[in-house]
Short mmCIF file of C-alpha atoms in Angstrom, two decimals:
data_model
loop_
_atom_site.label_atom_id
_atom_site.label_comp_id
_atom_site.label_asym_id
_atom_site.label_seq_id
_atom_site.Cartn_x
_atom_site.Cartn_y
_atom_site.Cartn_z
CA MET B 74 -32.49 -14.45 -1.27
CA THR B 75 -29.72 -14.73 1.26
CA SER B 76 -28.78 -11.89 3.57
CA ARG B 77 -25.20 -13.12 3.65
CA THR B 78 -22.58 -11.53 1.36
CA LEU B 79 -18.93 -12.42 1.04
CA TYR B 80 -16.82 -9.73 -0.60
CA SER B 81 -13.84 -11.42 -2.22
CA LEU B 82 -11.16 -10.57 -4.79
CA CYS B 83 -10.85 -11.00 -8.54
CA GLY B 84 -8.96 -9.71 -11.54
CA SER B 85 -10.54 -8.81 -14.87
CA ASP B 86 -12.55 -12.07 -14.82
CA SER B 87 -15.04 -11.91 -11.95
CA THR B 88 -15.70 -15.67 -12.23
CA ARG B 89 -12.15 -16.41 -11.06
CA PRO B 90 -11.79 -15.17 -7.45
CA PHE B 91 -8.25 -15.93 -6.34
CA SER B 92 -7.49 -14.49 -2.90
CA PRO B 93 -6.11 -17.17 -0.54
CA HIS B 94 -7.79 -15.51 2.42
CA CYS B 95 -11.18 -15.35 0.67
CA TRP B 96 -10.93 -19.05 -0.24
CA LYS B 97 -10.43 -19.79 3.46
CA THR B 98 -13.72 -18.00 4.13
CA VAL B 99 -15.57 -19.64 1.23
CA LEU B 100 -14.76 -23.06 2.70
CA SER B 101 -15.48 -21.87 6.25
CA LEU B 102 -18.99 -20.80 5.23
CA ALA B 103 -19.52 -24.04 3.28
CA HIS B 104 -18.24 -26.04 6.27
CA LYS B 105 -20.90 -24.39 8.42
CA GLY B 106 -23.54 -25.14 5.77
CA LEU B 107 -24.34 -21.45 5.30
CA ASP B 108 -25.44 -20.05 1.96
CA PHE B 109 -24.01 -16.77 0.78
CA GLU B 110 -23.62 -14.58 -2.23
CA GLU B 111 -19.99 -14.08 -3.26
CA ARG B 112 -19.18 -10.65 -4.68
CA PRO B 113 -15.66 -10.63 -6.13
CA LEU B 114 -14.16 -7.15 -6.24
CA ALA B 115 -11.18 -5.52 -7.87
CA PHE B 116 -8.50 -4.41 -5.37
CA THR B 117 -9.38 -0.77 -5.97
CA ALA B 118 -13.11 -1.42 -5.44
CA ILE B 119 -12.70 -2.71 -1.88
CA PRO B 120 -12.75 0.72 -0.15
CA GLY B 121 -15.99 1.48 -1.99
CA VAL B 122 -18.12 -1.20 -0.36
CA GLU B 123 -19.74 -1.19 3.06
CA ASN B 124 -18.71 2.46 3.64
CA GLY B 125 -15.01 1.61 3.50
CA PHE B 126 -15.30 -0.92 6.35
CA SER B 127 -12.02 -2.62 5.41
CA LYS B 128 -9.05 -2.09 3.10
CA THR B 129 -8.80 -5.84 2.54
CA VAL B 130 -11.06 -8.77 1.77
CA PRO B 131 -12.60 -11.06 2.84
CA ILE B 132 -15.40 -8.98 4.27
CA LEU B 133 -18.47 -10.86 5.44
CA ARG B 134 -21.84 -9.20 5.83
CA ASP B 135 -24.11 -11.49 7.79
CA GLY B 136 -27.42 -9.71 8.32
CA ASP B 137 -26.48 -6.67 10.38
CA GLN B 138 -23.02 -8.01 11.25
CA LEU B 139 -19.88 -6.97 9.37
CA VAL B 140 -16.67 -8.94 9.92
CA LYS B 141 -13.29 -8.79 8.20
CA ASP B 142 -10.14 -10.97 8.22
CA SER B 143 -10.43 -14.69 7.44
CA PHE B 144 -9.41 -15.81 10.93
CA ASP B 145 -11.77 -13.39 12.66
CA ILE B 146 -14.55 -14.48 10.33
CA ALA B 147 -13.94 -18.13 11.25
CA LEU B 148 -14.06 -17.22 14.96
CA TYR B 149 -17.24 -15.23 14.34
CA LEU B 150 -18.90 -18.12 12.49
CA GLU B 151 -17.91 -20.54 15.27
CA ASP B 152 -19.62 -18.31 17.85
CA ALA B 153 -22.61 -17.36 15.73
CA TYR B 154 -23.38 -20.89 14.51
CA PRO B 155 -22.38 -23.18 17.38
CA ASP B 156 -24.72 -25.97 16.27
CA ALA B 157 -23.19 -26.25 12.79
CA PRO B 158 -20.02 -28.38 12.34
CA SER B 159 -17.13 -26.88 14.26
CA LEU B 160 -14.29 -25.12 12.44
CA PHE B 161 -11.89 -25.65 15.36
CA ASN B 162 -13.04 -28.59 17.52
CA GLY B 163 -12.35 -26.82 20.76
CA GLU B 164 -10.24 -24.05 22.25
CA GLY B 165 -6.95 -25.86 21.64
CA GLY B 166 -7.83 -26.12 17.98
CA LYS B 167 -8.42 -22.36 17.84
CA SER B 168 -5.06 -21.52 19.40
CA LEU B 169 -3.09 -23.97 17.30
CA ALA B 170 -4.84 -22.77 14.12
CA ARG B 171 -3.08 -19.46 14.72
CA PHE B 172 0.23 -21.32 14.49
CA VAL B 173 -0.87 -22.97 11.22
CA GLU B 174 -1.83 -19.53 9.88
CA SER B 175 1.54 -18.13 10.94
CA TRP B 176 3.38 -21.01 9.27
CA SER B 177 1.41 -20.53 6.05
CA GLN B 178 1.93 -16.74 6.06
CA THR B 179 5.67 -16.89 6.77
CA THR B 180 6.60 -19.99 4.75
CA LEU B 181 4.14 -20.56 1.90
CA HIS B 182 2.96 -17.04 1.04
CA PRO B 183 6.41 -15.44 0.60
CA ALA B 184 7.53 -18.43 -1.51
CA ILE B 185 4.41 -18.16 -3.70
CA ALA B 186 4.95 -14.44 -4.23
CA LYS B 187 8.38 -15.21 -5.67
CA PHE B 188 6.88 -17.11 -8.58
CA ALA B 189 3.27 -15.90 -8.86
CA ILE B 190 3.30 -12.15 -8.30
CA VAL B 191 3.61 -11.27 -11.99
CA ASP B 192 0.85 -13.78 -12.80
CA ILE B 193 -1.39 -12.00 -10.30
CA HIS B 194 -0.55 -8.63 -11.86
CA ASP B 195 -1.39 -9.93 -15.34
CA THR B 196 -4.90 -11.06 -14.33
CA LEU B 197 -5.84 -7.55 -13.15
CA ASP B 198 -7.59 -4.72 -14.96
CA GLU B 199 -5.61 -1.53 -15.60
CA PRO B 200 -6.47 0.53 -12.48
CA ASP B 201 -5.67 -2.49 -10.28
CA ARG B 202 -2.44 -3.14 -12.16
CA ILE B 203 -1.16 0.29 -11.21
CA TYR B 204 -2.25 -0.09 -7.58
CA PHE B 205 -0.79 -3.60 -7.36
CA ARG B 206 2.54 -2.76 -8.95
CA ASN B 207 3.02 0.29 -6.74
CA SER B 208 1.98 -1.35 -3.47
CA ARG B 209 4.07 -4.50 -4.10
CA THR B 210 7.14 -2.57 -5.23
CA LYS B 211 6.92 -0.68 -1.96
CA LEU B 212 6.34 -3.89 0.05
CA PHE B 213 9.24 -5.84 -1.48
CA GLY B 214 11.56 -2.91 -2.13
CA ARG B 215 12.00 -4.01 -5.76
CA THR B 216 9.91 -4.46 -8.89
CA ILE B 217 7.59 -7.44 -9.22
CA GLU B 218 9.73 -8.67 -12.13
CA GLU B 219 12.76 -8.62 -9.83
CA VAL B 220 10.80 -10.53 -7.15
CA THR B 221 10.17 -13.33 -9.65
CA ALA B 222 13.66 -13.27 -11.20
CA ASN B 223 14.37 -16.84 -10.02
CA ARG B 224 10.90 -18.15 -10.81
CA ASP B 225 11.87 -21.65 -11.93
CA ALA B 226 14.14 -22.22 -8.94
CA GLU B 227 11.45 -20.98 -6.55
CA ILE B 228 8.91 -23.36 -8.07
CA ALA B 229 11.38 -26.25 -7.81
CA ALA B 230 12.06 -25.41 -4.15
CA PHE B 231 8.37 -25.26 -3.22
CA PRO B 232 7.49 -28.94 -2.58
CA ALA B 233 10.10 -29.11 0.22
CA LYS B 234 8.25 -26.32 2.03
CA LEU B 235 5.23 -28.63 2.34
CA GLU B 236 7.25 -31.21 4.29
CA PRO B 237 5.42 -30.56 7.61
CA ILE B 238 2.09 -31.36 5.93
CA ARG B 239 3.63 -34.38 4.20
CA ARG B 240 4.88 -35.90 7.46
CA MET B 241 1.60 -35.14 9.26
CA LEU B 242 -0.33 -37.00 6.56
CA GLY B 243 1.45 -40.15 7.71
CA PHE B 244 -0.70 -39.92 10.83
CA GLN B 245 -4.04 -38.49 9.68
CA PRO B 246 -5.85 -37.48 6.46
CA PHE B 247 -6.44 -33.81 7.40
CA ILE B 248 -4.73 -31.22 9.59
CA GLY B 249 -8.01 -31.37 11.52
CA GLY B 250 -7.64 -35.13 12.01
CA ASP B 251 -10.14 -37.49 10.40
CA SER B 252 -11.99 -34.57 8.84
CA PRO B 253 -11.04 -31.01 7.87
CA LEU B 254 -11.05 -27.95 10.10
CA PHE B 255 -10.28 -24.29 9.47
CA ALA B 256 -6.57 -25.15 9.70
CA ASP B 257 -6.94 -27.20 6.50
CA TYR B 258 -8.66 -24.27 4.78
CA ILE B 259 -5.77 -22.00 5.75
CA VAL B 260 -3.26 -24.11 3.84
CA PHE B 261 -5.73 -24.95 1.10
CA GLY B 262 -6.25 -21.23 0.49
CA ALA B 263 -2.56 -20.71 -0.26
CA LEU B 264 -2.42 -23.58 -2.75
CA GLN B 265 -5.76 -22.73 -4.34
CA TRP B 266 -4.44 -19.21 -4.92
CA VAL B 267 -1.64 -20.72 -7.02
CA ARG B 268 -4.02 -23.12 -8.76
CA VAL B 269 -6.32 -20.28 -9.90
CA ILE B 270 -3.60 -17.73 -10.71
CA SER B 271 -0.71 -19.75 -12.09
CA GLY B 272 -1.66 -23.40 -12.44
CA VAL B 273 1.92 -24.25 -11.46
CA ASP B 274 2.33 -27.79 -10.10
CA LEU B 275 3.46 -27.41 -6.49
CA PHE B 276 3.74 -31.05 -5.52
CA ALA B 277 6.35 -33.78 -5.63
CA GLN B 278 5.83 -37.02 -7.54
CA ASN B 279 3.39 -39.37 -5.78
CA ASP B 280 2.95 -36.63 -3.21
CA PRO B 281 0.48 -37.31 -0.38
CA VAL B 282 0.08 -33.52 -0.13
CA ARG B 283 -1.39 -33.56 -3.65
CA ASP B 284 -3.91 -36.18 -2.49
CA TRP B 285 -4.81 -34.02 0.51
CA PHE B 286 -5.26 -30.97 -1.77
CA GLU B 287 -7.49 -32.98 -4.12
CA ARG B 288 -9.55 -34.09 -1.09
CA CYS B 289 -9.93 -30.43 -0.11
CA LEU B 290 -11.02 -29.52 -3.65
CA ASP B 291 -13.74 -32.20 -3.34
CA LEU B 292 -15.15 -30.84 -0.07
CA HIS B 293 -18.57 -29.21 0.27
CA GLY B 294 -19.86 -30.04 -3.18
CA ALA B 295 -16.42 -29.60 -4.74
CA ARG B 296 -16.64 -25.86 -4.09
CA GLY B 297 -12.90 -25.46 -4.71
CA ARG B 298 -13.33 -26.91 -8.22
CA SER B 299 -15.95 -24.26 -9.10
CA VAL B 300 -13.00 -22.29 -10.48
CA THR B 301 -10.80 -24.25 -12.89
CA ALA B 302 -7.02 -24.37 -12.72
CA ALA B 303 -5.19 -21.70 -14.70
CA MET J 122 7.71 -43.56 46.56
CA THR J 123 6.14 -43.02 43.18
CA SER J 124 5.20 -45.87 40.89
CA ARG J 125 5.81 -43.65 37.89
CA THR J 126 9.13 -43.86 36.05
CA LEU J 127 10.25 -41.84 33.04
CA TYR J 128 13.19 -43.36 31.18
CA SER J 129 15.03 -40.55 29.43
CA LEU J 130 18.41 -40.00 27.78
CA CYS J 131 21.77 -38.71 28.95
CA GLY J 132 25.44 -38.70 28.09
CA SER J 133 28.24 -39.30 30.56
CA ASP J 134 26.60 -36.90 33.04
CA SER J 135 23.31 -38.40 34.20
CA THR J 136 22.24 -35.04 35.70
CA ARG J 137 22.01 -33.53 32.21
CA PRO J 138 19.24 -35.35 30.30
CA PHE J 139 19.05 -33.79 26.83
CA SER J 140 16.60 -35.63 24.57
CA PRO J 141 14.08 -33.23 23.00
CA HIS J 142 11.40 -35.91 23.10
CA CYS J 143 12.01 -36.70 26.77
CA TRP J 144 11.79 -33.01 27.66
CA LYS J 145 8.37 -32.95 26.01
CA THR J 146 7.32 -35.75 28.36
CA VAL J 147 8.88 -34.18 31.45
CA LEU J 148 6.76 -31.07 30.91
CA SER J 149 3.70 -33.15 29.99
CA LEU J 150 3.90 -34.98 33.32
CA ALA J 151 4.52 -31.73 35.20
CA HIS J 152 1.59 -30.12 33.35
CA LYS J 153 -0.65 -32.91 34.63
CA GLY J 154 0.74 -32.43 38.15
CA LEU J 155 2.05 -36.02 38.27
CA ASP J 156 5.15 -36.94 40.23
CA PHE J 157 7.66 -39.29 38.65
CA GLU J 158 11.17 -40.59 38.95
CA GLU J 159 13.32 -39.71 35.93
CA ARG J 160 15.89 -42.35 35.01
CA PRO J 161 18.25 -41.01 32.35
CA LEU J 162 19.87 -43.78 30.30
CA ALA J 163 22.71 -44.02 27.85
CA PHE J 164 21.59 -44.76 24.27
CA THR J 165 22.96 -48.30 24.52
CA ALA J 166 21.19 -48.95 27.83
CA ILE J 167 17.69 -48.36 26.42
CA PRO J 168 17.14 -51.92 25.11
CA GLY J 169 18.09 -53.23 28.56
CA VAL J 170 15.15 -51.73 30.46
CA GLU J 171 11.57 -52.96 30.65
CA ASN J 172 12.47 -56.13 28.73
CA GLY J 173 13.45 -54.22 25.61
CA PHE J 174 10.03 -52.57 25.37
CA SER J 175 11.35 -49.79 23.10
CA LYS J 176 14.47 -48.89 21.15
CA THR J 177 13.91 -45.22 21.93
CA VAL J 178 13.05 -43.01 24.87
CA PRO J 179 10.93 -41.58 26.35
CA ILE J 180 9.42 -44.66 27.92
CA LEU J 181 6.88 -44.08 30.66
CA ARG J 182 6.03 -46.74 33.23
CA ASP J 183 2.87 -45.71 35.04
CA GLY J 184 1.95 -48.49 37.46
CA ASP J 185 1.28 -51.46 35.19
CA GLN J 186 1.13 -49.33 32.03
CA LEU J 187 4.08 -48.95 29.66
CA VAL J 188 3.93 -46.29 26.97
CA LYS J 189 6.57 -45.04 24.51
CA ASP J 190 6.82 -42.05 22.13
CA SER J 191 6.32 -38.53 23.45
CA PHE J 192 3.12 -37.91 21.48
CA ASP J 193 1.58 -41.25 22.46
CA ILE J 194 2.52 -40.59 26.08
CA ALA J 195 0.77 -37.20 25.94
CA LEU J 196 -2.35 -38.86 24.50
CA TYR J 197 -2.13 -41.55 27.20
CA LEU J 198 -1.84 -38.96 29.98
CA GLU J 199 -4.79 -37.02 28.58
CA ASP J 200 -6.95 -40.16 28.69
CA ALA J 201 -5.64 -41.51 32.00
CA TYR J 202 -5.83 -38.19 33.88
CA PRO J 203 -8.82 -36.37 32.41
CA ASP J 204 -9.37 -34.25 35.53
CA ALA J 205 -5.85 -32.80 35.48
CA PRO J 206 -5.15 -29.76 33.24
CA SER J 207 -5.55 -30.68 29.59
CA LEU J 208 -2.54 -31.06 27.31
CA PHE J 209 -4.63 -30.46 24.18
CA ASN J 210 -7.82 -28.53 25.05
CA GLY J 211 -10.00 -30.68 22.84
CA GLU J 212 -9.88 -32.91 19.79
CA GLY J 213 -8.90 -30.10 17.43
CA GLY J 214 -5.92 -29.36 19.63
CA LYS J 215 -4.84 -33.00 19.41
CA SER J 216 -4.99 -33.10 15.63
CA LEU J 217 -3.24 -29.77 15.14
CA ALA J 218 -0.53 -30.74 17.64
CA ARG J 219 0.46 -33.42 15.11
CA PHE J 220 1.10 -30.63 12.62
CA VAL J 221 3.22 -28.75 15.16
CA GLU J 222 5.19 -31.96 15.79
CA SER J 223 5.66 -32.46 12.05
CA TRP J 224 6.84 -28.88 11.62
CA SER J 225 9.33 -29.23 14.48
CA GLN J 226 10.62 -32.59 13.20
CA THR J 227 11.04 -31.48 9.60
CA THR J 228 12.20 -27.88 10.15
CA LEU J 229 13.88 -27.49 13.55
CA HIS J 230 15.38 -30.93 14.18
CA PRO J 231 17.30 -31.29 10.89
CA ALA J 232 18.62 -27.74 11.29
CA ILE J 233 19.75 -28.45 14.85
CA ALA J 234 21.52 -31.64 13.77
CA LYS J 235 23.63 -29.58 11.39
CA PHE J 236 25.24 -27.64 14.20
CA ALA J 237 24.78 -29.79 17.32
CA ILE J 238 25.42 -33.39 16.29
CA VAL J 239 29.12 -33.34 17.18
CA ASP J 240 28.26 -31.67 20.51
CA ILE J 241 25.88 -34.53 21.24
CA HIS J 242 28.55 -37.08 20.36
CA ASP J 243 31.05 -35.38 22.65
CA THR J 244 28.77 -35.62 25.70
CA LEU J 245 28.47 -39.38 25.39
CA ASP J 246 30.44 -42.18 27.03
CA GLU J 247 32.57 -44.40 24.81
CA PRO J 248 30.12 -47.25 24.00
CA ASP J 249 27.47 -44.69 23.11
CA ARG J 250 29.92 -42.69 20.99
CA ILE J 251 30.49 -45.69 18.76
CA TYR J 252 26.77 -46.44 18.51
CA PHE J 253 25.93 -42.79 17.85
CA ARG J 254 28.62 -42.21 15.24
CA ASN J 255 27.67 -45.37 13.33
CA SER J 256 23.90 -44.86 13.42
CA ARG J 257 24.13 -41.16 12.44
CA THR J 258 26.66 -41.78 9.66
CA LYS J 259 24.20 -44.30 8.25
CA LEU J 260 21.25 -41.92 8.71
CA PHE J 261 22.89 -38.90 7.06
CA GLY J 262 25.07 -40.77 4.58
CA ARG J 263 28.15 -38.87 5.76
CA THR J 264 30.23 -38.43 8.90
CA ILE J 265 28.94 -36.30 11.75
CA GLU J 266 31.84 -33.89 11.15
CA GLU J 267 30.68 -33.51 7.55
CA VAL J 268 27.10 -32.88 8.73
CA THR J 269 28.32 -29.93 10.82
CA ALA J 270 30.78 -28.61 8.22
CA ASN J 271 28.85 -25.31 7.89
CA ARG J 272 28.13 -24.99 11.61
CA ASP J 273 28.37 -21.21 11.88
CA ALA J 274 26.17 -20.64 8.84
CA GLU J 275 23.59 -23.10 10.15
CA ILE J 276 23.47 -21.32 13.51
CA ALA J 277 23.11 -17.96 11.77
CA ALA J 278 20.25 -19.32 9.64
CA PHE J 279 18.34 -20.76 12.58
CA PRO J 280 16.40 -17.74 13.94
CA ALA J 281 14.59 -17.40 10.58
CA LYS J 282 13.23 -20.92 11.00
CA LEU J 283 11.36 -19.75 14.11
CA GLU J 284 9.42 -17.17 12.09
CA PRO J 285 6.06 -19.01 12.38
CA ILE J 286 6.35 -18.92 16.19
CA ARG J 287 7.45 -15.29 16.09
CA ARG J 288 4.42 -14.21 14.05
CA MET J 289 2.06 -16.28 16.20
CA LEU J 290 3.36 -14.57 19.35
CA GLY J 291 1.89 -11.35 17.96
CA PHE J 292 -1.51 -12.87 18.73
CA GLN J 293 -1.03 -14.95 21.87
CA PRO J 294 1.65 -15.76 24.49
CA PHE J 295 1.73 -19.54 23.90
CA ILE J 296 1.04 -21.90 21.00
CA GLY J 297 -1.73 -23.19 23.27
CA GLY J 298 -3.20 -19.68 23.55
CA ASP J 299 -3.22 -17.91 26.92
CA SER J 300 -1.46 -20.84 28.57
CA PRO J 301 0.79 -23.66 27.30
CA LEU J 302 -0.31 -26.95 25.83
CA PHE J 303 1.61 -30.00 24.60
CA ALA J 304 2.24 -28.13 21.33
CA ASP J 305 4.40 -25.67 23.28
CA TYR J 306 6.35 -28.53 24.85
CA ILE J 307 7.01 -29.98 21.40
CA VAL J 308 8.84 -26.85 20.27
CA PHE J 309 10.34 -26.24 23.72
CA GLY J 310 11.86 -29.73 23.61
CA ALA J 311 13.81 -28.94 20.44
CA LEU J 312 15.21 -25.69 21.85
CA GLN J 313 15.93 -27.15 25.29
CA TRP J 314 17.91 -29.91 23.55
CA VAL J 315 20.18 -27.21 22.10
CA ARG J 316 20.33 -25.34 25.42
CA VAL J 317 21.52 -28.42 27.31
CA ILE J 318 23.85 -29.80 24.60
CA SER J 319 25.36 -26.76 22.91
CA GLY J 320 24.29 -23.59 24.67
CA VAL J 321 24.20 -21.91 21.26
CA ASP J 322 22.02 -18.78 21.13
CA LEU J 323 19.20 -19.56 18.71
CA PHE J 324 17.31 -16.30 18.86
CA ALA J 325 17.37 -12.97 17.12
CA GLN J 326 17.95 -9.70 18.97
CA ASN J 327 14.91 -8.64 21.03
CA ASP J 328 13.29 -11.85 19.89
CA PRO J 329 9.79 -12.57 21.23
CA VAL J 330 10.59 -16.26 20.71
CA ARG J 331 13.31 -15.93 23.35
CA ASP J 332 10.73 -14.48 25.75
CA TRP J 333 8.40 -17.41 25.00
CA PHE J 334 11.25 -19.90 25.61
CA GLU J 335 12.10 -18.22 28.90
CA ARG J 336 8.41 -18.43 29.90
CA CYS J 337 8.52 -22.16 29.11
CA LEU J 338 11.68 -22.59 31.21
CA ASP J 339 9.78 -21.00 34.11
CA LEU J 340 6.80 -23.37 33.90
CA HIS J 341 5.99 -25.99 36.53
CA GLY J 342 8.47 -24.90 39.16
CA ALA J 343 11.04 -23.92 36.52
CA ARG J 344 11.52 -27.60 35.69
CA GLY J 345 13.31 -26.71 32.45
CA ARG J 346 15.91 -24.76 34.44
CA SER J 347 16.74 -27.81 36.58
CA VAL J 348 19.46 -28.45 33.99
CA THR J 349 21.71 -25.47 33.31
CA ALA J 350 22.64 -24.24 29.84
CA ALA J 351 25.77 -25.77 28.34
#
């Protein structure tokens, strides 16, 4: 039995973890070749584990270590398992991964919310639905139905937001170069979130970004395919 | 006398080189502590140097080596001068810099064209004006005046495009981390282009991105300030 536990996020179906940040950590652990038990939690169950260590997931327990936040977990794994394949390939890769994270958080995540937030709500059990609706109404200053009022237009506008990845793929098959790094998992996490929650097609026709996403789904024993598309 | 020559780009005033890509190379050379003679050229003069080696600048002559393209020049400098400060801090930094370049090229550059392209035209001498107007009309499928038809709105929309940098600066002072790397010079080049050509203010009020840009202007003996704002 492993002493490593990843607390992640799910709705009413615990076999369908969906958090983008937790998917980053799932692939980070797989990248390092580390086994772990994944424990998907409801939103409202998070404060009840590990003595309320964190309000958000992912939370990683690794023996007597507790780490939260997907980026901090990746940094932790890089330090703790230096002989396993690197998640950053050097200090420059670490610093620039923070830019990739910031791009994903400010460009992809807000765009995804505008078409997927009601889908997320609908996958939750009742206590989480109340928590989610209240916290997101406060965050966005309007109801989740209002956030997704232009759903079709937001979906149609999404492929253009992937243009930086699309151009980069003209030079190399992964953000990490010839093979993936944590930076790939950052962007993968956002798109996998949509795949599990909404199943909306986010790519253009003959899109090299689709090919990159499929390559990411195939990584580490096709871990990303362990949950089917919605 | 140095055997290193950087061919860059200018309009009628050769003391005001403006190409974003050439500014990336100016700071790359300064970062490596290498002296060089900068030779700013008109657009139409580029095919006349180094036996038509390249249709675009930057072109670097380093002794008997000729290299073109700002990214390829940075890679060349990293290999040729491994004992000087690194431009990438490792292989991961190289790969992720390609993403930063792709983001800048697909997000910042097209936005800048929509307010600065007539300003660029107006700085050029007559033969270059004809070349520039024709090539850009072909590229955009409309006149340069039509491209900048919503100039004020494009300028107003620009600060939001810097949001990934803004969020990242909450974690670290440079894209490269504690100190700048080539990735910083990529984004600096785009903003310095605007500074030299248009002098338009691209930042929000109390914008940490402005502070980062000012830090970049101060680097390497304030090389970026050697040309004043338009």
